[in-house]
Each structure stands twice: as structure tokens, then as C-alpha cells.
Tab-separated table of C-alpha atoms and ligand atoms in Angstrom:
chain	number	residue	atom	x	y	z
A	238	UNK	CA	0.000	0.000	0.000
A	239	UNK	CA	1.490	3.399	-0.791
A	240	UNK	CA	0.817	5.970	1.688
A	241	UNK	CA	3.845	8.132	0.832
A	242	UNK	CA	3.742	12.005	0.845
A	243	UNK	CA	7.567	11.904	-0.309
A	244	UNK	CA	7.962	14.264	-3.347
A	245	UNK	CA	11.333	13.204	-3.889
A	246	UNK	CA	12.317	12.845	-8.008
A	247	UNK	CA	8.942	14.681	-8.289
A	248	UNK	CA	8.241	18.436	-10.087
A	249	UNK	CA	5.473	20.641	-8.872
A	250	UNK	CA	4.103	24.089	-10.350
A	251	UNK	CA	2.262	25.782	-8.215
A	252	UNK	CA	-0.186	29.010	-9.463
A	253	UNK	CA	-0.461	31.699	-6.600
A	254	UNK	CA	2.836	30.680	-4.946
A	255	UNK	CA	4.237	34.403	-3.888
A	256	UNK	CA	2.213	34.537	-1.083
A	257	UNK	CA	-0.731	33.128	0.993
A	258	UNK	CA	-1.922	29.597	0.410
A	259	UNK	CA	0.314	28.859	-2.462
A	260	UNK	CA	3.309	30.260	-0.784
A	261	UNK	CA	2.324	27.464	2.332
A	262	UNK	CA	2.075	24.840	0.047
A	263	UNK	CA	5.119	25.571	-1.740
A	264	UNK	CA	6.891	24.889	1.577
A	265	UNK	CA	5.280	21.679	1.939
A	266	UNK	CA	6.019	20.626	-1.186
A	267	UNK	CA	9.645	21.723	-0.876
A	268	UNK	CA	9.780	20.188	2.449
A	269	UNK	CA	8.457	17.129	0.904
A	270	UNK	CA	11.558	16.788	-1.475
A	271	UNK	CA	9.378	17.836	-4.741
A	272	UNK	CA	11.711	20.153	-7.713
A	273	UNK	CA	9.049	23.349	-7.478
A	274	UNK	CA	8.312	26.009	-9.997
A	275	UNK	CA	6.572	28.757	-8.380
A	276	UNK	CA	4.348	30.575	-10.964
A	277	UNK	CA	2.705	34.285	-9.385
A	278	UNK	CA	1.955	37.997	-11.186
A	279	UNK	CA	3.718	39.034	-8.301
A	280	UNK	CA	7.440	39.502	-9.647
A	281	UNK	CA	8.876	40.969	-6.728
A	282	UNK	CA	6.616	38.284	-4.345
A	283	UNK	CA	7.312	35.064	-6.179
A	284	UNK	CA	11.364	35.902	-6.437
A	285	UNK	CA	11.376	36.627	-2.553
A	286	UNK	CA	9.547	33.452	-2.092
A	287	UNK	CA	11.807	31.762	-4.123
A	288	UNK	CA	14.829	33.348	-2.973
A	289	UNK	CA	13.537	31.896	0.809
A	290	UNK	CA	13.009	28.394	-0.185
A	291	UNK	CA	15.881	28.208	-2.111
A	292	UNK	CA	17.474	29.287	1.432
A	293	UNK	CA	17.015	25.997	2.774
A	294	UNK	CA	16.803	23.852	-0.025
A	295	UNK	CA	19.794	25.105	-2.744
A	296	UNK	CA	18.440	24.493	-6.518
A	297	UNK	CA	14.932	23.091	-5.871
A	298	UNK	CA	12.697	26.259	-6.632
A	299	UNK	CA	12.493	28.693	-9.438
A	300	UNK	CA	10.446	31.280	-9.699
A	301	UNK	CA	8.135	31.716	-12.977
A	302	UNK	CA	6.177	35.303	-13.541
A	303	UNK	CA	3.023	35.524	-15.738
A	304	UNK	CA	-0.496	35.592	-15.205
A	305	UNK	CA	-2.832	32.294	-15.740
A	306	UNK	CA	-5.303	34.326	-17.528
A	307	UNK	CA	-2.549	34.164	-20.793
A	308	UNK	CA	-2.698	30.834	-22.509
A	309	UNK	CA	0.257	31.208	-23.725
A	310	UNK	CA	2.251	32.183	-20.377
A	311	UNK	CA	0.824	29.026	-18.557
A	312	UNK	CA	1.745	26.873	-21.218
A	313	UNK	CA	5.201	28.376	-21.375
A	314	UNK	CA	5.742	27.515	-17.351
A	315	UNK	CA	4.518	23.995	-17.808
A	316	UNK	CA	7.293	23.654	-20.265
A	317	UNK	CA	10.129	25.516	-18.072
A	318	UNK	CA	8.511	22.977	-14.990
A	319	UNK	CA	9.661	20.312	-17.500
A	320	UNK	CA	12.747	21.878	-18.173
A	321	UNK	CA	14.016	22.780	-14.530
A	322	UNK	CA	12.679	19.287	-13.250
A	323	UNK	CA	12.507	16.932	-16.087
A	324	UNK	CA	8.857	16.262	-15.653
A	325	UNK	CA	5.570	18.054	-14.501
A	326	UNK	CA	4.253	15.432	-11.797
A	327	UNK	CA	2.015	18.034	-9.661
A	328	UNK	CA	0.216	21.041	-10.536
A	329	UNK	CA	-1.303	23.010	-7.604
A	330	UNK	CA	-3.969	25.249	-9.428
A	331	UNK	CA	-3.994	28.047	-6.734
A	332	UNK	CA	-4.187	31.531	-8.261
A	333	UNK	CA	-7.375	33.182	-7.189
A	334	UNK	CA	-8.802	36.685	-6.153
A	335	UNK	CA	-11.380	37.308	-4.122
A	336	UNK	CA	-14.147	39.855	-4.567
A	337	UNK	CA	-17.343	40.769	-2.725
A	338	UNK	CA	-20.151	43.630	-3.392
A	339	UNK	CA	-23.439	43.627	-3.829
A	340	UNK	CA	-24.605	42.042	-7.214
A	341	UNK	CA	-27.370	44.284	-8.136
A	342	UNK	CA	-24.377	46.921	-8.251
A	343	UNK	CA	-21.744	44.724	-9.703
A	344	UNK	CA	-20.233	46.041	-12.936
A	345	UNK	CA	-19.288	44.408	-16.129
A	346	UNK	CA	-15.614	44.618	-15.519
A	347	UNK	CA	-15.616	43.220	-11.614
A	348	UNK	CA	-17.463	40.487	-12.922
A	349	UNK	CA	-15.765	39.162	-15.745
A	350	UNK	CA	-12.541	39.668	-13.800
A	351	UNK	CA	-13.684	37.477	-11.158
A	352	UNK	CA	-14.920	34.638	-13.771
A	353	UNK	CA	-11.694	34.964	-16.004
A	354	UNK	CA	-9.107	34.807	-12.781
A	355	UNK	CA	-10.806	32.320	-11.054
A	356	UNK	CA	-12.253	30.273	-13.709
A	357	UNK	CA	-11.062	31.037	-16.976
A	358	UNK	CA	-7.109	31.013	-15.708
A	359	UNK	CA	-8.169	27.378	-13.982
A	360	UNK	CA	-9.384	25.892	-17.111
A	361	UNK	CA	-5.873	27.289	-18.597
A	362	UNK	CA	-3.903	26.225	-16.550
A	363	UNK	CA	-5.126	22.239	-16.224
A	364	UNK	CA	-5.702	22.736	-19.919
A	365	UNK	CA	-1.611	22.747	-20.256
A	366	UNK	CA	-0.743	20.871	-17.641
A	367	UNK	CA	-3.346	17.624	-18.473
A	368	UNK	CA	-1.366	18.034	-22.298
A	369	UNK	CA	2.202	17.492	-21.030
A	370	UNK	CA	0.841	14.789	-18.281
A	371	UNK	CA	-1.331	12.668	-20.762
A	372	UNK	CA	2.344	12.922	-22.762
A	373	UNK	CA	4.603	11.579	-20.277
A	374	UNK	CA	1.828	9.141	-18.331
A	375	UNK	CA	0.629	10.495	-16.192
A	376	UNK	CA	0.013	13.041	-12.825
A	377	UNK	CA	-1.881	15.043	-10.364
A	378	UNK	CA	-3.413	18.797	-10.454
A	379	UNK	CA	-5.003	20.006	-7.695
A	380	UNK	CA	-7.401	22.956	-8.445
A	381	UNK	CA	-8.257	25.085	-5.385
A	382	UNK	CA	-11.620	25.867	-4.959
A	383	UNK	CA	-13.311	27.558	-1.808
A	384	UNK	CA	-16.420	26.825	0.590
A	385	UNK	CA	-17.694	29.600	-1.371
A	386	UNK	CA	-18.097	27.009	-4.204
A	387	UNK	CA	-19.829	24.456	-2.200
A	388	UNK	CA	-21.932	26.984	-0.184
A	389	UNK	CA	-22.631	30.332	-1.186
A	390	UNK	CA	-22.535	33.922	0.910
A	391	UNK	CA	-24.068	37.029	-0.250
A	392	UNK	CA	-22.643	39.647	-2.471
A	393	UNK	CA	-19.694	37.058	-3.559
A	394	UNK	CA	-21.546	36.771	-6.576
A	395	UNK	CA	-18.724	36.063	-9.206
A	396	UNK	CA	-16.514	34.256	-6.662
A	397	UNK	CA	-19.092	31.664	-6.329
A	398	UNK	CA	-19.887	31.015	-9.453
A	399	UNK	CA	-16.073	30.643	-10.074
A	400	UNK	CA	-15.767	28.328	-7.738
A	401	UNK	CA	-18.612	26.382	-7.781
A	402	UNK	CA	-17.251	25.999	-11.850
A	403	UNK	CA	-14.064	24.739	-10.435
A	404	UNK	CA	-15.769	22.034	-8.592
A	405	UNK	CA	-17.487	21.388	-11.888
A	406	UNK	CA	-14.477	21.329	-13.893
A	407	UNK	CA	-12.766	19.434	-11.581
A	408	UNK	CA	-14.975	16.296	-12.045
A	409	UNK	CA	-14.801	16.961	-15.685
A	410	UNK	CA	-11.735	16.473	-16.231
A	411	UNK	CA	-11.092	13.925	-13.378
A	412	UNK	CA	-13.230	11.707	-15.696
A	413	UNK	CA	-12.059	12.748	-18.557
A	414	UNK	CA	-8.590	12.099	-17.976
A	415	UNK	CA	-8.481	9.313	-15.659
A	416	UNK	CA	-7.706	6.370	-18.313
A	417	UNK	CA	-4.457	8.869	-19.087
A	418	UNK	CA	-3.713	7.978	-15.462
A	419	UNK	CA	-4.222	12.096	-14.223
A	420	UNK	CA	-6.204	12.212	-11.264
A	421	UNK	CA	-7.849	15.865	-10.765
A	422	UNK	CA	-9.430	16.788	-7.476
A	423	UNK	CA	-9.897	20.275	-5.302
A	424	UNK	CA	-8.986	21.653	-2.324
A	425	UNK	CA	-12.141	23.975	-1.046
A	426	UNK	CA	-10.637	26.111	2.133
A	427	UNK	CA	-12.749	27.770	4.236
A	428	UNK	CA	-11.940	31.124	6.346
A	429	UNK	CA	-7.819	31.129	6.703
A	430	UNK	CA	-5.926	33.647	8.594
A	431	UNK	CA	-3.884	34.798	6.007
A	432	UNK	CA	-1.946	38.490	5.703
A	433	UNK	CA	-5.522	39.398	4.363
A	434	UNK	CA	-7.677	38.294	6.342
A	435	UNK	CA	-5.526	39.911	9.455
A	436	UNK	CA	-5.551	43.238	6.751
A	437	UNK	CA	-9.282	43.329	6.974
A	438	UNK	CA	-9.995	42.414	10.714
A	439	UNK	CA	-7.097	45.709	11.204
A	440	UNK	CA	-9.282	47.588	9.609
A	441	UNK	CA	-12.198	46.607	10.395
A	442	UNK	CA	-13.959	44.840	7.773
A	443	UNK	CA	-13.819	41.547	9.196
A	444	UNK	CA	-15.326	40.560	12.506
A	445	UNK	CA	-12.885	37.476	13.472
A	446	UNK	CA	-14.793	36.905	16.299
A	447	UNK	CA	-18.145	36.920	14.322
A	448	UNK	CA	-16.159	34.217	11.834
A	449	UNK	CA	-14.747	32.169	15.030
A	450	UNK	CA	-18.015	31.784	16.679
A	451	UNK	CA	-19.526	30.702	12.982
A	452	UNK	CA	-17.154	27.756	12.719
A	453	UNK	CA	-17.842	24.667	14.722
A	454	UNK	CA	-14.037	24.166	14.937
A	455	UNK	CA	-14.110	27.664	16.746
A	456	UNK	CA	-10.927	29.386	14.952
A	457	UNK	CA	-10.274	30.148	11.405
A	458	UNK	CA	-8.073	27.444	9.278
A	459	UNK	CA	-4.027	28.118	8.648
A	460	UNK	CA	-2.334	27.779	5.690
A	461	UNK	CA	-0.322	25.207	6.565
A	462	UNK	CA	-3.548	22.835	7.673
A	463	UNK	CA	-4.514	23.624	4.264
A	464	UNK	CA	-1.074	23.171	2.335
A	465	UNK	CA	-1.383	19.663	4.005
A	466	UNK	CA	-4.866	18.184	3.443
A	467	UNK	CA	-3.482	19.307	-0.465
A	468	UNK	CA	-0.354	17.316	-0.238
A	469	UNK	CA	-2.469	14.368	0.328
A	470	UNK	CA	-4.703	14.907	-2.749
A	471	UNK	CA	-1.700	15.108	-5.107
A	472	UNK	CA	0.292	12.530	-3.145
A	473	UNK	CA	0.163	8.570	-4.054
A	474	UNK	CA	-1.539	8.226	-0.806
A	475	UNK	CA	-5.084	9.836	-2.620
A	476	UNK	CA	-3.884	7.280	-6.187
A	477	UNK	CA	-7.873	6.024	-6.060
A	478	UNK	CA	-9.449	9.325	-5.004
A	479	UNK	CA	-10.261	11.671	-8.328
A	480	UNK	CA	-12.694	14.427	-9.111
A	481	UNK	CA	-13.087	15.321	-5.847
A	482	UNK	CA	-13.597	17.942	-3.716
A	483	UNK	CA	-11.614	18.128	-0.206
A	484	UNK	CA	-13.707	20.906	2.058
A	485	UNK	CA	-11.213	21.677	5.197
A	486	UNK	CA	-13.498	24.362	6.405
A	487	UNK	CA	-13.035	23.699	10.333
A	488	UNK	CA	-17.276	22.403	9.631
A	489	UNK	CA	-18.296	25.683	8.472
A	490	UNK	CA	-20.070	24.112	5.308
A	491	UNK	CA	-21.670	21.140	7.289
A	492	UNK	CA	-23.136	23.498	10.124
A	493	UNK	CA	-26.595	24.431	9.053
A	494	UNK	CA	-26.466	27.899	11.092
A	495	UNK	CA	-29.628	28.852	13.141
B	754	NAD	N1	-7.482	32.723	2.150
B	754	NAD	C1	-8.673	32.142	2.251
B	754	NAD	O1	-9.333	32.237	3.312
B	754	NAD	C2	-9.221	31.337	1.098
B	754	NAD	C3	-10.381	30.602	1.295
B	754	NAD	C4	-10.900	29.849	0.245
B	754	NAD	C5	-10.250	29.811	-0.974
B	754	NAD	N2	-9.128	30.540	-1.148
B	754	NAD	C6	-8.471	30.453	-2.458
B	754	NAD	O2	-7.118	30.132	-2.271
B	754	NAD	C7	-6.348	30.654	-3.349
B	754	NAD	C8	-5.185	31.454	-2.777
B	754	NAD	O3	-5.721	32.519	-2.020
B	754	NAD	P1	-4.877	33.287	-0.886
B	754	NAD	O4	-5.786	33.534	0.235
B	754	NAD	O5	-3.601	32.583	-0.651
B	754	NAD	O6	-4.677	34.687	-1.626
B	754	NAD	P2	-3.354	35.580	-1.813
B	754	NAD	O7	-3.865	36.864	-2.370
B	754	NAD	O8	-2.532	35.600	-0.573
B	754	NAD	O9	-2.541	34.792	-2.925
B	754	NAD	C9	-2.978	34.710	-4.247
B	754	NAD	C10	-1.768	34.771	-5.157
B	754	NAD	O10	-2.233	34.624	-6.493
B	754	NAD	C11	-1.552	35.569	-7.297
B	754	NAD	N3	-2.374	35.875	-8.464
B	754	NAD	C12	-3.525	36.595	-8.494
B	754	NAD	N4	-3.972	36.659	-9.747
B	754	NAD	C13	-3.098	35.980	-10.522
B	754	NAD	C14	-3.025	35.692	-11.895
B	754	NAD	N5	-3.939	36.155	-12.752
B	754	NAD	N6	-1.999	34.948	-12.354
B	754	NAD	C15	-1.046	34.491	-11.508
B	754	NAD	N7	-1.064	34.740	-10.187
B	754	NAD	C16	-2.079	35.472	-9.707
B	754	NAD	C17	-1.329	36.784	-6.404
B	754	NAD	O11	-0.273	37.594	-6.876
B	754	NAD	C18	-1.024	36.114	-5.071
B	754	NAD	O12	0.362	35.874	-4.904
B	754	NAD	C19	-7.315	31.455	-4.207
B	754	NAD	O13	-7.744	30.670	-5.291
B	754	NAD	C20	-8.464	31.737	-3.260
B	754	NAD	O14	-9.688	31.938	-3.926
B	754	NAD	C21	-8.585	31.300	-0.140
């Protein structure tokens, strides 16, 4: 039985990797012995996160700078993921923004933003990833989702929809691509103290407290207990488990609030 989260020999690109969630899992995939590309808008970001991990781990990361809303960019850094690791074993399709306001005032542009980030850069990226894994045999992408695609909130109008078409998409391609031996599942996070989420609660437009008390688990999640429920899902130790969705949400989604 293989129940190994051991990277090692292994090349992951991760979307979103400068900072946040991405930049957690990067460490655990680094820490895990995996060759990482990390693949952000950010250009200053991504090279500082880069420049850390490489810190501890000399010549395992590289740092990739595009957007995944550009075909042609993604493509390009599933190529380089080849080149710096000599396969693309693990895609972590992370990039996201979020985005709330009230939908009878939403305009055109804040909408299709939303949709084209967070859905239309998804489909991109797994697009060129699934063509260089169905090439060489085989591997794992990991989309992440949110609660928000499982459950909705008000005035997150585009960022659920996203979402809820990356848990879609997801199962799509799982079972489209599963006889070329590429499992596809998602990672759906719920509330995670992140330098955002402390950004808004400083000023006031988050009520952490309001958010702790909603969650059964009674805190918000960390980045780390997220990196690690998606090192599982593109580790051998998930080989049978494919178009699906992993909620770590602390019960949030489960808890049918009074
Ligand atoms: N933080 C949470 O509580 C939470 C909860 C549920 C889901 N998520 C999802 O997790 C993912 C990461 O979110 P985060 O909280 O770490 O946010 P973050 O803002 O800290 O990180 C997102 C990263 O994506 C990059 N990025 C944005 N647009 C990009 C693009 N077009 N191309 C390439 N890179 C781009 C940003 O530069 C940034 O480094 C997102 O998909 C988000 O929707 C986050």
C-alpha cells in the first residue's frame, strides 16, 4: 500500500505561490523533497519566495512570472517545470482573487474579472498541464476551490460562481482524464488567517470573532492545515481518489447555522 507524501524525483508548479496559500504549500512541497516552480503575477513576491526556499533547499525552486489568464504564459511555465525538473508530476492550481459587493451593483468589468481569474485562468492552466501529463503518463493537479463554491454567501456573486465551476471542472476532467492515469481533485478552504484576512480584521472589515463563533471548529483554518490536506490529494496516498472535492473548512459548510 502506498501511503507516501515523499515528493522526492517529483516536479510541482504551483499558481499563486508568492504569497498566501500557495506560498504554504510551496513549503510543503519543498519540504516534501518535490523540484518546485513557483508561478505568481507578483514579480517581486514570487522571487522573494523563491529566494527563501531556495534558502534551505539550494536548486529546488524557481520562480516563474506571468499571469494564468494568458494561454500562452501558462503553457510556457509547464514547459520551463519540465525543463528545470525533467517532468511536470504536480500542478497546484492556486491563483485566485477574491471579490465581494453587492450584485445588483456589480459592474461588467468586476465580474468578468472574477470569472476569467478564477475560472477562466483554472481551465488554462489544467488545460496545459493535463497536455504534457497525458504525454509523459501520467500526474496530479489540484485545483483550489473555496467553501464559497460548495456553499454560497451574499454579495460574492462572481466568486461563487467561479468556484462552484471549479468544482465542476474538476470532475470533468477527473473523468475525462483518468484512463491517461491524471487524477484531478480540489482543495475547497474555508476562512484562513492569512496576511488578508488579518488586513481586513485591522481595519475593520472583518469581525474574526463573528467568523470564530460561525465555525464549529471555533478558529479560522491556517495555511499550513490547508497546504497539508493538499499534499495528500496530489500525493500517491489519494492514487484512487479523483474528481473530488476536499472541504477543510473547520465544519463551516456542514453546520446548518440557526
Ligand atoms: N485565504 C482564504 O481564506 C481562502 C479561502 C478559500 C479559498 N481561497 C483560495 O485560495 C487561493 C489562494 O488565495 P490566498 O488567500 O492565498 O490569496 P493571496 O492573495 O494571498 O494569494 C494569491 C496569489 O495569487 C496571485 N495571483 C492573483 N492573480 C493571478 C493571476 N492572474 N496569475 C497568476 N497569479 C495570480 C497573487 O499575486 C497572489 O500571490 C485562491 O484561489 C483563493 O480563492 C482562499
Amino acid at each position: 500500500m502506498t501511503t507516501t507524501f515523499d515528493f522526492t524525483g517529483r516536479t510541482a508548479l504551483l499558481t499563486g505561490a508568492a504569497s498566501g496559500l500557495g506560498l504554504a504549500m510551496a513549503r510543503a512541497f519543498v519540504g516534501a523533497g518535490a523540484k518546485t516552480v513557483l508561478f505568481d503575477l507578483d514579480e517581486d513576491g514570487v522571487r522573494v519566495a523563491a529566494d527563501a526556499l531556495n534558502a534551505d533547499h539550494p536548486g529546488q525552486v524557481t520562480a516563474l512570472v506571468g499571469s494564468i489568464t494568458d494561454p500562452a504564459a501558462v503553457a510556457a511555465a509547464c514547459e520551463a517545470a519540465v525543463a528545470f525538473g525533467g517532468r511536470l508530476d504536480v500542478v497546484m492550481n492556486n491563483a485566485g482573487i477574491s471579490g465581494n459587493g453587492p450584485s445588483l451593483d456589480l459592474d461588467e468589468a468586476t465580474w468578468r474579472r472574477g470569472i476569467d481569474i478564477n475560472l477562466n485562468g483554472a481551465f488554462f492552466v489544467a488545460q496545459a498541464a493535463g497536455r504534457i501529463m497525458a504525454e509523459q503518463g501520467g500526474g496530479s493537479i489540484v485545483n483550489t476551490a473555496s467553501m464559497y463554491g460548495v456553499v454560497a454567501a451574499p454579495e460574492r456573486a462572481a466568486y461563487c460562481a467561479a468556484k462552484a465551476g471549479v468544482v465542476a471542472l474538476t470532475k470533468v476532467l477527473a473523468i475525462e482524464w483518468a484512463d491517461r492515469n491524471i487524477r484531478v481533485n480540489a482543495i475547497a478552504p474555508g476562512y484562513v488567517r492569512t496576511a488578508l484576512t488579518e488586513t481586513l480584521a485591522a481595519q475593520g472589515r472583518l469581525d474574526l470573532d463573528a467568523l470564530n463563533a460561525r465555525v464549529p471548529a471555533g478558529r479560522l483554518g491556517t495555511p499550513e492545515e490547508i497546504a497539508s490536506a493538499s499534499l495528500f490529494l496530489a500525493s500517491d496516498a489519494s492514487a484512487y481518489v479523483t474528481g473530488q472535492t476536499l472541504v477543510a473548512d473547520g465544519g463551516w459548510s456542514s453546520y446548518s447555522y440557526l
